[in-house]
mmCIF file of C-alpha atoms in Angstrom:
data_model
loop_
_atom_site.group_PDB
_atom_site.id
_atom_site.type_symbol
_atom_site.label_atom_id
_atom_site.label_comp_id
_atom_site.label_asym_id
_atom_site.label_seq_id
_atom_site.Cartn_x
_atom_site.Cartn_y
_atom_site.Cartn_z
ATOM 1 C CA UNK A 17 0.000 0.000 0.000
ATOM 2 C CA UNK A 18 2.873 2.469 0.434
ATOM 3 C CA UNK A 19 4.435 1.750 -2.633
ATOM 4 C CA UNK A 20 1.435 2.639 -4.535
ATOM 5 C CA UNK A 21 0.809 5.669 -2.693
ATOM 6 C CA UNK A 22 4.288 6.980 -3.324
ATOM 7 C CA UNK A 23 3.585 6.108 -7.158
ATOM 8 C CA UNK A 24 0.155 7.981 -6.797
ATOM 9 C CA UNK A 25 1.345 10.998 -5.161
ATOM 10 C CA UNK A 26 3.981 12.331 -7.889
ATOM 11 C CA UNK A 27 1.359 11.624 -10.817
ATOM 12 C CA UNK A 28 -1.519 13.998 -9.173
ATOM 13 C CA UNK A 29 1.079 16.217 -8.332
ATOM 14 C CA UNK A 30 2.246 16.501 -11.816
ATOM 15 C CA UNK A 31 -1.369 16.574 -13.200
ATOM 16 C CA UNK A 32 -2.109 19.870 -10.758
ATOM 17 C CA UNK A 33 0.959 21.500 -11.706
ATOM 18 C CA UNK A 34 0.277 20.885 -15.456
ATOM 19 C CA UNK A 35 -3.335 22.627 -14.749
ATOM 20 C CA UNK A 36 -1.809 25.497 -12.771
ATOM 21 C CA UNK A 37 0.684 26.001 -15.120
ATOM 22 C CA UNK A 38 -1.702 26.729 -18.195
ATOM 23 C CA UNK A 39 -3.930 28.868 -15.965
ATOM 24 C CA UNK A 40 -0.505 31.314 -14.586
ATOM 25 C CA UNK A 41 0.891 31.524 -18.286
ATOM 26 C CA UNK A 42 -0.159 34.458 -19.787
ATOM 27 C CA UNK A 43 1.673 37.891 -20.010
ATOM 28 C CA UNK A 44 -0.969 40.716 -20.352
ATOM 29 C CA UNK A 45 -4.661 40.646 -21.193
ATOM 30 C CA UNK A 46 -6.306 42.490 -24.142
ATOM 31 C CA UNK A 47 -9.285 44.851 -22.811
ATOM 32 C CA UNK A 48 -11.690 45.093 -25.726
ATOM 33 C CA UNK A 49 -14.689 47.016 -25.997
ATOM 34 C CA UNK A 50 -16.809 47.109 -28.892
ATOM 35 C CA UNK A 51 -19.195 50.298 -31.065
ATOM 36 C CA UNK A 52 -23.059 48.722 -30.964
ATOM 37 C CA UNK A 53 -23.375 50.483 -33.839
ATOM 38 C CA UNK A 54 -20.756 49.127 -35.652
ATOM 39 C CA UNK A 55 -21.962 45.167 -34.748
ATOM 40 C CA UNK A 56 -25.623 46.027 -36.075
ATOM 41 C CA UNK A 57 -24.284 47.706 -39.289
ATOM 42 C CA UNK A 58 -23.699 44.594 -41.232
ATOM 43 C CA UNK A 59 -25.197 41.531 -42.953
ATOM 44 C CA UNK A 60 -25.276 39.568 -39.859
ATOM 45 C CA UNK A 61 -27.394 42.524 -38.210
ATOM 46 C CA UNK A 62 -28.066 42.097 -34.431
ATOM 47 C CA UNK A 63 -30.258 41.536 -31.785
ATOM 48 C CA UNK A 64 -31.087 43.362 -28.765
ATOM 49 C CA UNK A 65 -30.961 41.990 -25.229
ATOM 50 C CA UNK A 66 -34.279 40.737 -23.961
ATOM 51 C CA UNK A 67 -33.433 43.450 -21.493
ATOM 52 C CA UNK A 68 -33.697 46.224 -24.119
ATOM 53 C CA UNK A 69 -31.921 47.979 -25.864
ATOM 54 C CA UNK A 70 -28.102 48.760 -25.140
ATOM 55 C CA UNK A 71 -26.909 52.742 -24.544
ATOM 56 C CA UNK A 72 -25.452 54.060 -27.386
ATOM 57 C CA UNK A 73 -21.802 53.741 -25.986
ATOM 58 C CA UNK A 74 -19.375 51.105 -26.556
ATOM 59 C CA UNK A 75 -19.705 47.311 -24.713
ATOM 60 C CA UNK A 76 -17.689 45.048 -23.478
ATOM 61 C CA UNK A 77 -16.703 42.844 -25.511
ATOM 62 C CA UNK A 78 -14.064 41.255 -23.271
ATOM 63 C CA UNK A 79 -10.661 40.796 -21.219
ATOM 64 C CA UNK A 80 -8.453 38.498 -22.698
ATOM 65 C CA UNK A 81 -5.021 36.766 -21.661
ATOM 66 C CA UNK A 82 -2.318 37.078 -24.112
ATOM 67 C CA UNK A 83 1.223 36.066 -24.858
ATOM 68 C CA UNK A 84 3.914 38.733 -25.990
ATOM 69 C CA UNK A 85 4.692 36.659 -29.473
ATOM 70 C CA UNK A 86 0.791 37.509 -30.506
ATOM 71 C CA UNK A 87 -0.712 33.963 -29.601
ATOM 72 C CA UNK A 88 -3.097 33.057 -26.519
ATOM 73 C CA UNK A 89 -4.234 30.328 -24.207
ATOM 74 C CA UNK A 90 -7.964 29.117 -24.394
ATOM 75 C CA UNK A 91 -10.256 26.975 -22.695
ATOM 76 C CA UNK A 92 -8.050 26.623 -19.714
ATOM 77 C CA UNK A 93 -9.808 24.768 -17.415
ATOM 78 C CA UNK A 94 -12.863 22.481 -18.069
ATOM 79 C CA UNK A 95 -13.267 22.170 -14.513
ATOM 80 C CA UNK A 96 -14.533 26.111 -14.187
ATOM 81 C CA UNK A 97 -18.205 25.919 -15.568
ATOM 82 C CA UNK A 98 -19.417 29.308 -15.394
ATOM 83 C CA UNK A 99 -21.817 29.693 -12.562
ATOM 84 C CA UNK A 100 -24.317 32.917 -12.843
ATOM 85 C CA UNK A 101 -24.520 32.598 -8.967
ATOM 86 C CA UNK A 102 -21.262 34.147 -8.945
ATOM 87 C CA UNK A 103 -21.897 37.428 -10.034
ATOM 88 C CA UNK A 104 -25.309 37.847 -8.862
ATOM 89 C CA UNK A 105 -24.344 41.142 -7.664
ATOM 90 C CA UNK A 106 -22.731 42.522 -10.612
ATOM 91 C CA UNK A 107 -26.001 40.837 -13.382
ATOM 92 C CA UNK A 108 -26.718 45.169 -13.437
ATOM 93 C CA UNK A 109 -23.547 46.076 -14.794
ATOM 94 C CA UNK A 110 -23.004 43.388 -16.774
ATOM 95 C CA UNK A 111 -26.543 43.777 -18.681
ATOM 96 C CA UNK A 112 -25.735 48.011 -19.138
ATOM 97 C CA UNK A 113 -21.774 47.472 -19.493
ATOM 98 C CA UNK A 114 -21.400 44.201 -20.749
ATOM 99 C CA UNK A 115 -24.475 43.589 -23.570
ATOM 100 C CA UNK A 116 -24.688 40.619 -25.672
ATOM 101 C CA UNK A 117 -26.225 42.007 -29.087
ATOM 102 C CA UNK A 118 -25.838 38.363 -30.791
ATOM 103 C CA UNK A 119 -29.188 36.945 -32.237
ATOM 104 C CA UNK A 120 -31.646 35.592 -31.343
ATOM 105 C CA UNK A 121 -32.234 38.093 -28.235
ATOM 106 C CA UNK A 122 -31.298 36.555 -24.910
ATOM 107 C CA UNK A 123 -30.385 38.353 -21.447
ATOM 108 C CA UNK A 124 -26.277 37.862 -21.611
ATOM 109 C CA UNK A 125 -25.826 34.885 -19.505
ATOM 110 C CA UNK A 126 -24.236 32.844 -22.999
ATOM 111 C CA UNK A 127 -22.348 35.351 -23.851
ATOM 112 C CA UNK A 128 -20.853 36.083 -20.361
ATOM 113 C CA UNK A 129 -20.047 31.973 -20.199
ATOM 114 C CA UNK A 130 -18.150 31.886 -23.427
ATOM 115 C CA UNK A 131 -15.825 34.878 -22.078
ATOM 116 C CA UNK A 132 -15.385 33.198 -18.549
ATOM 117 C CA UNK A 133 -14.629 29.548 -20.148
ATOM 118 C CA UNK A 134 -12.701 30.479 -23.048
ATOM 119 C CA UNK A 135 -10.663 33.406 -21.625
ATOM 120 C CA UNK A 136 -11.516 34.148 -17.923
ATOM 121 C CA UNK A 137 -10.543 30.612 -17.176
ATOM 122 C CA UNK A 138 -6.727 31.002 -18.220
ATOM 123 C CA UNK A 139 -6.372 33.818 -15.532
ATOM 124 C CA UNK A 140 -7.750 31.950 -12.675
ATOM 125 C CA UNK A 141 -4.309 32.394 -10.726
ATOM 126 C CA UNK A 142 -5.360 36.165 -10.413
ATOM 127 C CA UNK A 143 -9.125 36.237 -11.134
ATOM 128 C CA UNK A 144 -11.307 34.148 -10.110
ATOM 129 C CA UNK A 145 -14.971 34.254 -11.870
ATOM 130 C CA UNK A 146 -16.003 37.416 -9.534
ATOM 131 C CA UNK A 147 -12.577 39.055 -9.648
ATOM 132 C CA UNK A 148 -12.671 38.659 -13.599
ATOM 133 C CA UNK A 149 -16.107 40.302 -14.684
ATOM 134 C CA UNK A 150 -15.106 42.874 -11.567
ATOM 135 C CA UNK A 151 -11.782 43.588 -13.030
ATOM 136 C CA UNK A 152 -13.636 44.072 -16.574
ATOM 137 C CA UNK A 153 -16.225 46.683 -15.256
ATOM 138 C CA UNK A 154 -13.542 48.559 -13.030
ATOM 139 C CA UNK A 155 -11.306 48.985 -16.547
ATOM 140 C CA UNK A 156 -14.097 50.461 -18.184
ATOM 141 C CA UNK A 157 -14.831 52.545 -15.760
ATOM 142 C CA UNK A 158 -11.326 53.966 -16.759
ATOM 143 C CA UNK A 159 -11.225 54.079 -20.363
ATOM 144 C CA UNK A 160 -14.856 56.244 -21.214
ATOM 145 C CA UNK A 161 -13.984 55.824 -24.945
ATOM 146 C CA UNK A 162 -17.063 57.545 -26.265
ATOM 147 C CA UNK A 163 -15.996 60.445 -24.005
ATOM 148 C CA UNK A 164 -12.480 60.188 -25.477
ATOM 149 C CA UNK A 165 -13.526 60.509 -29.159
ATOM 150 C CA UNK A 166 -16.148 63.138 -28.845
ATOM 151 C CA UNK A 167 -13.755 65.693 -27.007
ATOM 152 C CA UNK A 168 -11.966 65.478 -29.585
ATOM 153 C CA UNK A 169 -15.010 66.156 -31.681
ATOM 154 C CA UNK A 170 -15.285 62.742 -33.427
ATOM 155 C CA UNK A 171 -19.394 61.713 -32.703
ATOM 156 C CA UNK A 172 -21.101 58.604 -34.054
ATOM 157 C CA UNK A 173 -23.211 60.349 -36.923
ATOM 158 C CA UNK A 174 -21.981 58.535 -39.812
ATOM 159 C CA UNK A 175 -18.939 60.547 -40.435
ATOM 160 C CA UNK A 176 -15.504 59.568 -41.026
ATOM 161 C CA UNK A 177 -12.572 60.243 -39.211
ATOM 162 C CA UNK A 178 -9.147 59.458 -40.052
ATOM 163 C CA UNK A 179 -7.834 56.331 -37.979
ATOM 164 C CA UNK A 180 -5.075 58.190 -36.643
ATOM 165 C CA UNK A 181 -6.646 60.903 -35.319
ATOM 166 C CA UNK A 182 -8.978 58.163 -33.773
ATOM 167 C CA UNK A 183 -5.937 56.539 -32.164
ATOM 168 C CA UNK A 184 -4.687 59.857 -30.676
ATOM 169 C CA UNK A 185 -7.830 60.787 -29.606
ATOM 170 C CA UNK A 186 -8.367 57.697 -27.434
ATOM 171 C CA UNK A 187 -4.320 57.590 -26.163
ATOM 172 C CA UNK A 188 -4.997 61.681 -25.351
ATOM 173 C CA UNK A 189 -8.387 60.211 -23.570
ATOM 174 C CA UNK A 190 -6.788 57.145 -21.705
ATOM 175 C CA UNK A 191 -2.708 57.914 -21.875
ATOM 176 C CA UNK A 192 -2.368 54.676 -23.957
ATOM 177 C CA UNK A 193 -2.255 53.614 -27.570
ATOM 178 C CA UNK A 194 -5.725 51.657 -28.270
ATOM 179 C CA UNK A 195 -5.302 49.101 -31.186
ATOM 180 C CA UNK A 196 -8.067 49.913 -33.818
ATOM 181 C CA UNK A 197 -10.105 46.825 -35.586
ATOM 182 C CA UNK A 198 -12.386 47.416 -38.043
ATOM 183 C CA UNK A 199 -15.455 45.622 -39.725
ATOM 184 C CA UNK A 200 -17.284 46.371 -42.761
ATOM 185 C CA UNK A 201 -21.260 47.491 -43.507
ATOM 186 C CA UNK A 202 -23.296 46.376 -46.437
ATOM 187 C CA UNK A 203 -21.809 49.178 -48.340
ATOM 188 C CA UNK A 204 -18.333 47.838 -48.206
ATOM 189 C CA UNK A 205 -17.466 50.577 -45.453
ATOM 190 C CA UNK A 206 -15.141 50.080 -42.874
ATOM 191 C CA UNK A 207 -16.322 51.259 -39.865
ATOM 192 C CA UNK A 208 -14.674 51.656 -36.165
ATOM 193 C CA UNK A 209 -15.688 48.341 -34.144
ATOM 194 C CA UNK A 210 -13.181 47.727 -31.416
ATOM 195 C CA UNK A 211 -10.805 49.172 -29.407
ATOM 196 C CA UNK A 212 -8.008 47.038 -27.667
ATOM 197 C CA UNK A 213 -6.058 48.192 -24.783
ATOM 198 C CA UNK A 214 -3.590 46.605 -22.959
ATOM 199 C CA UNK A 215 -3.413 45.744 -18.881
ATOM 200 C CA UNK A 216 -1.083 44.342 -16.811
ATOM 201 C CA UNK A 217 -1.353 40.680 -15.574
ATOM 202 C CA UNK A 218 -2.711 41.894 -11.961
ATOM 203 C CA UNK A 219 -6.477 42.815 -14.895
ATOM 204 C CA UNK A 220 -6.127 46.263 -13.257
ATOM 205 C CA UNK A 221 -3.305 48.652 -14.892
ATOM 206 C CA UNK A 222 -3.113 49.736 -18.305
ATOM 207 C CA UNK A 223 -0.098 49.056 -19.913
ATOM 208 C CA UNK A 224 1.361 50.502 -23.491
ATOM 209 C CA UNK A 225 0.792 47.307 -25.985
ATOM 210 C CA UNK A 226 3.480 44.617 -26.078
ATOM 211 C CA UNK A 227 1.805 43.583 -29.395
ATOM 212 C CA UNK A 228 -0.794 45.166 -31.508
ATOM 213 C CA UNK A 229 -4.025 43.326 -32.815
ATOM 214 C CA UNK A 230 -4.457 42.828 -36.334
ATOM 215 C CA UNK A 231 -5.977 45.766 -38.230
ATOM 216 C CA UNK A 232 -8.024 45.802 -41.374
ATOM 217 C CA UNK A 233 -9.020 49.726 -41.520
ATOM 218 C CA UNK A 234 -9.004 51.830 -44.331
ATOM 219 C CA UNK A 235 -7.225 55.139 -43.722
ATOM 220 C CA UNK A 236 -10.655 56.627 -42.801
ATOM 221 C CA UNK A 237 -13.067 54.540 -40.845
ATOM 222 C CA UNK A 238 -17.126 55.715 -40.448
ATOM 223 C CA UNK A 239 -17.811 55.987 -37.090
ATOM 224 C CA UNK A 240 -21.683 55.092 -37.585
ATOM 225 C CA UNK A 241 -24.637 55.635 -35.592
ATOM 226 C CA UNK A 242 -26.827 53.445 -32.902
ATOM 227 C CA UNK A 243 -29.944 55.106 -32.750
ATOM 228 C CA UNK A 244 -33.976 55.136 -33.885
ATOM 229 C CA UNK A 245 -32.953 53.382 -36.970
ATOM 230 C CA UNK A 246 -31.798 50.251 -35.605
ATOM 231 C CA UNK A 247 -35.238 49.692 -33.949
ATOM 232 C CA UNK A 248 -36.128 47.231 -36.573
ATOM 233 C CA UNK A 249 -33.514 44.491 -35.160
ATOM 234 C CA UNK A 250 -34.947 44.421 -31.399
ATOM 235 C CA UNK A 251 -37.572 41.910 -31.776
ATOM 236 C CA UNK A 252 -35.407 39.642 -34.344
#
Protein backbone atom coordinates (compact mmCIF):
# COMPACT_ATOMS: atom_id res chain seq x y z
CA UNK A 1 0.00 0.00 0.00
CA UNK A 2 2.87 2.47 0.43
CA UNK A 3 4.44 1.75 -2.63
CA UNK A 4 1.44 2.64 -4.53
CA UNK A 5 0.81 5.67 -2.69
CA UNK A 6 4.29 6.98 -3.32
CA UNK A 7 3.58 6.11 -7.16
CA UNK A 8 0.16 7.98 -6.80
CA UNK A 9 1.34 11.00 -5.16
CA UNK A 10 3.98 12.33 -7.89
CA UNK A 11 1.36 11.62 -10.82
CA UNK A 12 -1.52 14.00 -9.17
CA UNK A 13 1.08 16.22 -8.33
CA UNK A 14 2.25 16.50 -11.82
CA UNK A 15 -1.37 16.57 -13.20
CA UNK A 16 -2.11 19.87 -10.76
CA UNK A 17 0.96 21.50 -11.71
CA UNK A 18 0.28 20.88 -15.46
CA UNK A 19 -3.33 22.63 -14.75
CA UNK A 20 -1.81 25.50 -12.77
CA UNK A 21 0.68 26.00 -15.12
CA UNK A 22 -1.70 26.73 -18.20
CA UNK A 23 -3.93 28.87 -15.97
CA UNK A 24 -0.50 31.31 -14.59
CA UNK A 25 0.89 31.52 -18.29
CA UNK A 26 -0.16 34.46 -19.79
CA UNK A 27 1.67 37.89 -20.01
CA UNK A 28 -0.97 40.72 -20.35
CA UNK A 29 -4.66 40.65 -21.19
CA UNK A 30 -6.31 42.49 -24.14
CA UNK A 31 -9.29 44.85 -22.81
CA UNK A 32 -11.69 45.09 -25.73
CA UNK A 33 -14.69 47.02 -26.00
CA UNK A 34 -16.81 47.11 -28.89
CA UNK A 35 -19.20 50.30 -31.07
CA UNK A 36 -23.06 48.72 -30.96
CA UNK A 37 -23.37 50.48 -33.84
CA UNK A 38 -20.76 49.13 -35.65
CA UNK A 39 -21.96 45.17 -34.75
CA UNK A 40 -25.62 46.03 -36.07
CA UNK A 41 -24.28 47.71 -39.29
CA UNK A 42 -23.70 44.59 -41.23
CA UNK A 43 -25.20 41.53 -42.95
CA UNK A 44 -25.28 39.57 -39.86
CA UNK A 45 -27.39 42.52 -38.21
CA UNK A 46 -28.07 42.10 -34.43
CA UNK A 47 -30.26 41.54 -31.78
CA UNK A 48 -31.09 43.36 -28.77
CA UNK A 49 -30.96 41.99 -25.23
CA UNK A 50 -34.28 40.74 -23.96
CA UNK A 51 -33.43 43.45 -21.49
CA UNK A 52 -33.70 46.22 -24.12
CA UNK A 53 -31.92 47.98 -25.86
CA UNK A 54 -28.10 48.76 -25.14
CA UNK A 55 -26.91 52.74 -24.54
CA UNK A 56 -25.45 54.06 -27.39
CA UNK A 57 -21.80 53.74 -25.99
CA UNK A 58 -19.37 51.11 -26.56
CA UNK A 59 -19.71 47.31 -24.71
CA UNK A 60 -17.69 45.05 -23.48
CA UNK A 61 -16.70 42.84 -25.51
CA UNK A 62 -14.06 41.26 -23.27
CA UNK A 63 -10.66 40.80 -21.22
CA UNK A 64 -8.45 38.50 -22.70
CA UNK A 65 -5.02 36.77 -21.66
CA UNK A 66 -2.32 37.08 -24.11
CA UNK A 67 1.22 36.07 -24.86
CA UNK A 68 3.91 38.73 -25.99
CA UNK A 69 4.69 36.66 -29.47
CA UNK A 70 0.79 37.51 -30.51
CA UNK A 71 -0.71 33.96 -29.60
CA UNK A 72 -3.10 33.06 -26.52
CA UNK A 73 -4.23 30.33 -24.21
CA UNK A 74 -7.96 29.12 -24.39
CA UNK A 75 -10.26 26.98 -22.69
CA UNK A 76 -8.05 26.62 -19.71
CA UNK A 77 -9.81 24.77 -17.42
CA UNK A 78 -12.86 22.48 -18.07
CA UNK A 79 -13.27 22.17 -14.51
CA UNK A 80 -14.53 26.11 -14.19
CA UNK A 81 -18.21 25.92 -15.57
CA UNK A 82 -19.42 29.31 -15.39
CA UNK A 83 -21.82 29.69 -12.56
CA UNK A 84 -24.32 32.92 -12.84
CA UNK A 85 -24.52 32.60 -8.97
CA UNK A 86 -21.26 34.15 -8.94
CA UNK A 87 -21.90 37.43 -10.03
CA UNK A 88 -25.31 37.85 -8.86
CA UNK A 89 -24.34 41.14 -7.66
CA UNK A 90 -22.73 42.52 -10.61
CA UNK A 91 -26.00 40.84 -13.38
CA UNK A 92 -26.72 45.17 -13.44
CA UNK A 93 -23.55 46.08 -14.79
CA UNK A 94 -23.00 43.39 -16.77
CA UNK A 95 -26.54 43.78 -18.68
CA UNK A 96 -25.73 48.01 -19.14
CA UNK A 97 -21.77 47.47 -19.49
CA UNK A 98 -21.40 44.20 -20.75
CA UNK A 99 -24.48 43.59 -23.57
CA UNK A 100 -24.69 40.62 -25.67
CA UNK A 101 -26.22 42.01 -29.09
CA UNK A 102 -25.84 38.36 -30.79
CA UNK A 103 -29.19 36.94 -32.24
CA UNK A 104 -31.65 35.59 -31.34
CA UNK A 105 -32.23 38.09 -28.23
CA UNK A 106 -31.30 36.55 -24.91
CA UNK A 107 -30.38 38.35 -21.45
CA UNK A 108 -26.28 37.86 -21.61
CA UNK A 109 -25.83 34.88 -19.50
CA UNK A 110 -24.24 32.84 -23.00
CA UNK A 111 -22.35 35.35 -23.85
CA UNK A 112 -20.85 36.08 -20.36
CA UNK A 113 -20.05 31.97 -20.20
CA UNK A 114 -18.15 31.89 -23.43
CA UNK A 115 -15.83 34.88 -22.08
CA UNK A 116 -15.38 33.20 -18.55
CA UNK A 117 -14.63 29.55 -20.15
CA UNK A 118 -12.70 30.48 -23.05
CA UNK A 119 -10.66 33.41 -21.62
CA UNK A 120 -11.52 34.15 -17.92
CA UNK A 121 -10.54 30.61 -17.18
CA UNK A 122 -6.73 31.00 -18.22
CA UNK A 123 -6.37 33.82 -15.53
CA UNK A 124 -7.75 31.95 -12.67
CA UNK A 125 -4.31 32.39 -10.73
CA UNK A 126 -5.36 36.16 -10.41
CA UNK A 127 -9.12 36.24 -11.13
CA UNK A 128 -11.31 34.15 -10.11
CA UNK A 129 -14.97 34.25 -11.87
CA UNK A 130 -16.00 37.42 -9.53
CA UNK A 131 -12.58 39.06 -9.65
CA UNK A 132 -12.67 38.66 -13.60
CA UNK A 133 -16.11 40.30 -14.68
CA UNK A 134 -15.11 42.87 -11.57
CA UNK A 135 -11.78 43.59 -13.03
CA UNK A 136 -13.64 44.07 -16.57
CA UNK A 137 -16.23 46.68 -15.26
CA UNK A 138 -13.54 48.56 -13.03
CA UNK A 139 -11.31 48.98 -16.55
CA UNK A 140 -14.10 50.46 -18.18
CA UNK A 141 -14.83 52.55 -15.76
CA UNK A 142 -11.33 53.97 -16.76
CA UNK A 143 -11.23 54.08 -20.36
CA UNK A 144 -14.86 56.24 -21.21
CA UNK A 145 -13.98 55.82 -24.94
CA UNK A 146 -17.06 57.55 -26.27
CA UNK A 147 -16.00 60.44 -24.01
CA UNK A 148 -12.48 60.19 -25.48
CA UNK A 149 -13.53 60.51 -29.16
CA UNK A 150 -16.15 63.14 -28.84
CA UNK A 151 -13.76 65.69 -27.01
CA UNK A 152 -11.97 65.48 -29.58
CA UNK A 153 -15.01 66.16 -31.68
CA UNK A 154 -15.28 62.74 -33.43
CA UNK A 155 -19.39 61.71 -32.70
CA UNK A 156 -21.10 58.60 -34.05
CA UNK A 157 -23.21 60.35 -36.92
CA UNK A 158 -21.98 58.53 -39.81
CA UNK A 159 -18.94 60.55 -40.43
CA UNK A 160 -15.50 59.57 -41.03
CA UNK A 161 -12.57 60.24 -39.21
CA UNK A 162 -9.15 59.46 -40.05
CA UNK A 163 -7.83 56.33 -37.98
CA UNK A 164 -5.07 58.19 -36.64
CA UNK A 165 -6.65 60.90 -35.32
CA UNK A 166 -8.98 58.16 -33.77
CA UNK A 167 -5.94 56.54 -32.16
CA UNK A 168 -4.69 59.86 -30.68
CA UNK A 169 -7.83 60.79 -29.61
CA UNK A 170 -8.37 57.70 -27.43
CA UNK A 171 -4.32 57.59 -26.16
CA UNK A 172 -5.00 61.68 -25.35
CA UNK A 173 -8.39 60.21 -23.57
CA UNK A 174 -6.79 57.14 -21.71
CA UNK A 175 -2.71 57.91 -21.87
CA UNK A 176 -2.37 54.68 -23.96
CA UNK A 177 -2.25 53.61 -27.57
CA UNK A 178 -5.72 51.66 -28.27
CA UNK A 179 -5.30 49.10 -31.19
CA UNK A 180 -8.07 49.91 -33.82
CA UNK A 181 -10.11 46.83 -35.59
CA UNK A 182 -12.39 47.42 -38.04
CA UNK A 183 -15.45 45.62 -39.72
CA UNK A 184 -17.28 46.37 -42.76
CA UNK A 185 -21.26 47.49 -43.51
CA UNK A 186 -23.30 46.38 -46.44
CA UNK A 187 -21.81 49.18 -48.34
CA UNK A 188 -18.33 47.84 -48.21
CA UNK A 189 -17.47 50.58 -45.45
CA UNK A 190 -15.14 50.08 -42.87
CA UNK A 191 -16.32 51.26 -39.86
CA UNK A 192 -14.67 51.66 -36.17
CA UNK A 193 -15.69 48.34 -34.14
CA UNK A 194 -13.18 47.73 -31.42
CA UNK A 195 -10.81 49.17 -29.41
CA UNK A 196 -8.01 47.04 -27.67
CA UNK A 197 -6.06 48.19 -24.78
CA UNK A 198 -3.59 46.61 -22.96
CA UNK A 199 -3.41 45.74 -18.88
CA UNK A 200 -1.08 44.34 -16.81
CA UNK A 201 -1.35 40.68 -15.57
CA UNK A 202 -2.71 41.89 -11.96
CA UNK A 203 -6.48 42.82 -14.90
CA UNK A 204 -6.13 46.26 -13.26
CA UNK A 205 -3.30 48.65 -14.89
CA UNK A 206 -3.11 49.74 -18.31
CA UNK A 207 -0.10 49.06 -19.91
CA UNK A 208 1.36 50.50 -23.49
CA UNK A 209 0.79 47.31 -25.99
CA UNK A 210 3.48 44.62 -26.08
CA UNK A 211 1.80 43.58 -29.40
CA UNK A 212 -0.79 45.17 -31.51
CA UNK A 213 -4.02 43.33 -32.82
CA UNK A 214 -4.46 42.83 -36.33
CA UNK A 215 -5.98 45.77 -38.23
CA UNK A 216 -8.02 45.80 -41.37
CA UNK A 217 -9.02 49.73 -41.52
CA UNK A 218 -9.00 51.83 -44.33
CA UNK A 219 -7.22 55.14 -43.72
CA UNK A 220 -10.65 56.63 -42.80
CA UNK A 221 -13.07 54.54 -40.85
CA UNK A 222 -17.13 55.71 -40.45
CA UNK A 223 -17.81 55.99 -37.09
CA UNK A 224 -21.68 55.09 -37.58
CA UNK A 225 -24.64 55.63 -35.59
CA UNK A 226 -26.83 53.45 -32.90
CA UNK A 227 -29.94 55.11 -32.75
CA UNK A 228 -33.98 55.14 -33.88
CA UNK A 229 -32.95 53.38 -36.97
CA UNK A 230 -31.80 50.25 -35.61
CA UNK A 231 -35.24 49.69 -33.95
CA UNK A 232 -36.13 47.23 -36.57
CA UNK A 233 -33.51 44.49 -35.16
CA UNK A 234 -34.95 44.42 -31.40
CA UNK A 235 -37.57 41.91 -31.78
CA UNK A 236 -35.41 39.64 -34.34
Amino acid sequence: MKTSCKVLIPILVIQLLIVLCVSQSFDFFYFVQQWPGSYCDTKRSCCYPTTGKPAADFGIHGLWPNYDDGTYPSNCDSNAQFDASKISDLISSLQANWPTLNCPSSDGLRFWSHEWEKHGTCSESVLDQHGYFQAALNLKKQANLLQALQTAGMKPNGGFYSVDKIVEAIKEGTGFTPGIECNVDTSKNHQLYQVYLCVDTSGSNFIECPVAPRSRCGSRIEFPTFGSQDQQYMEL
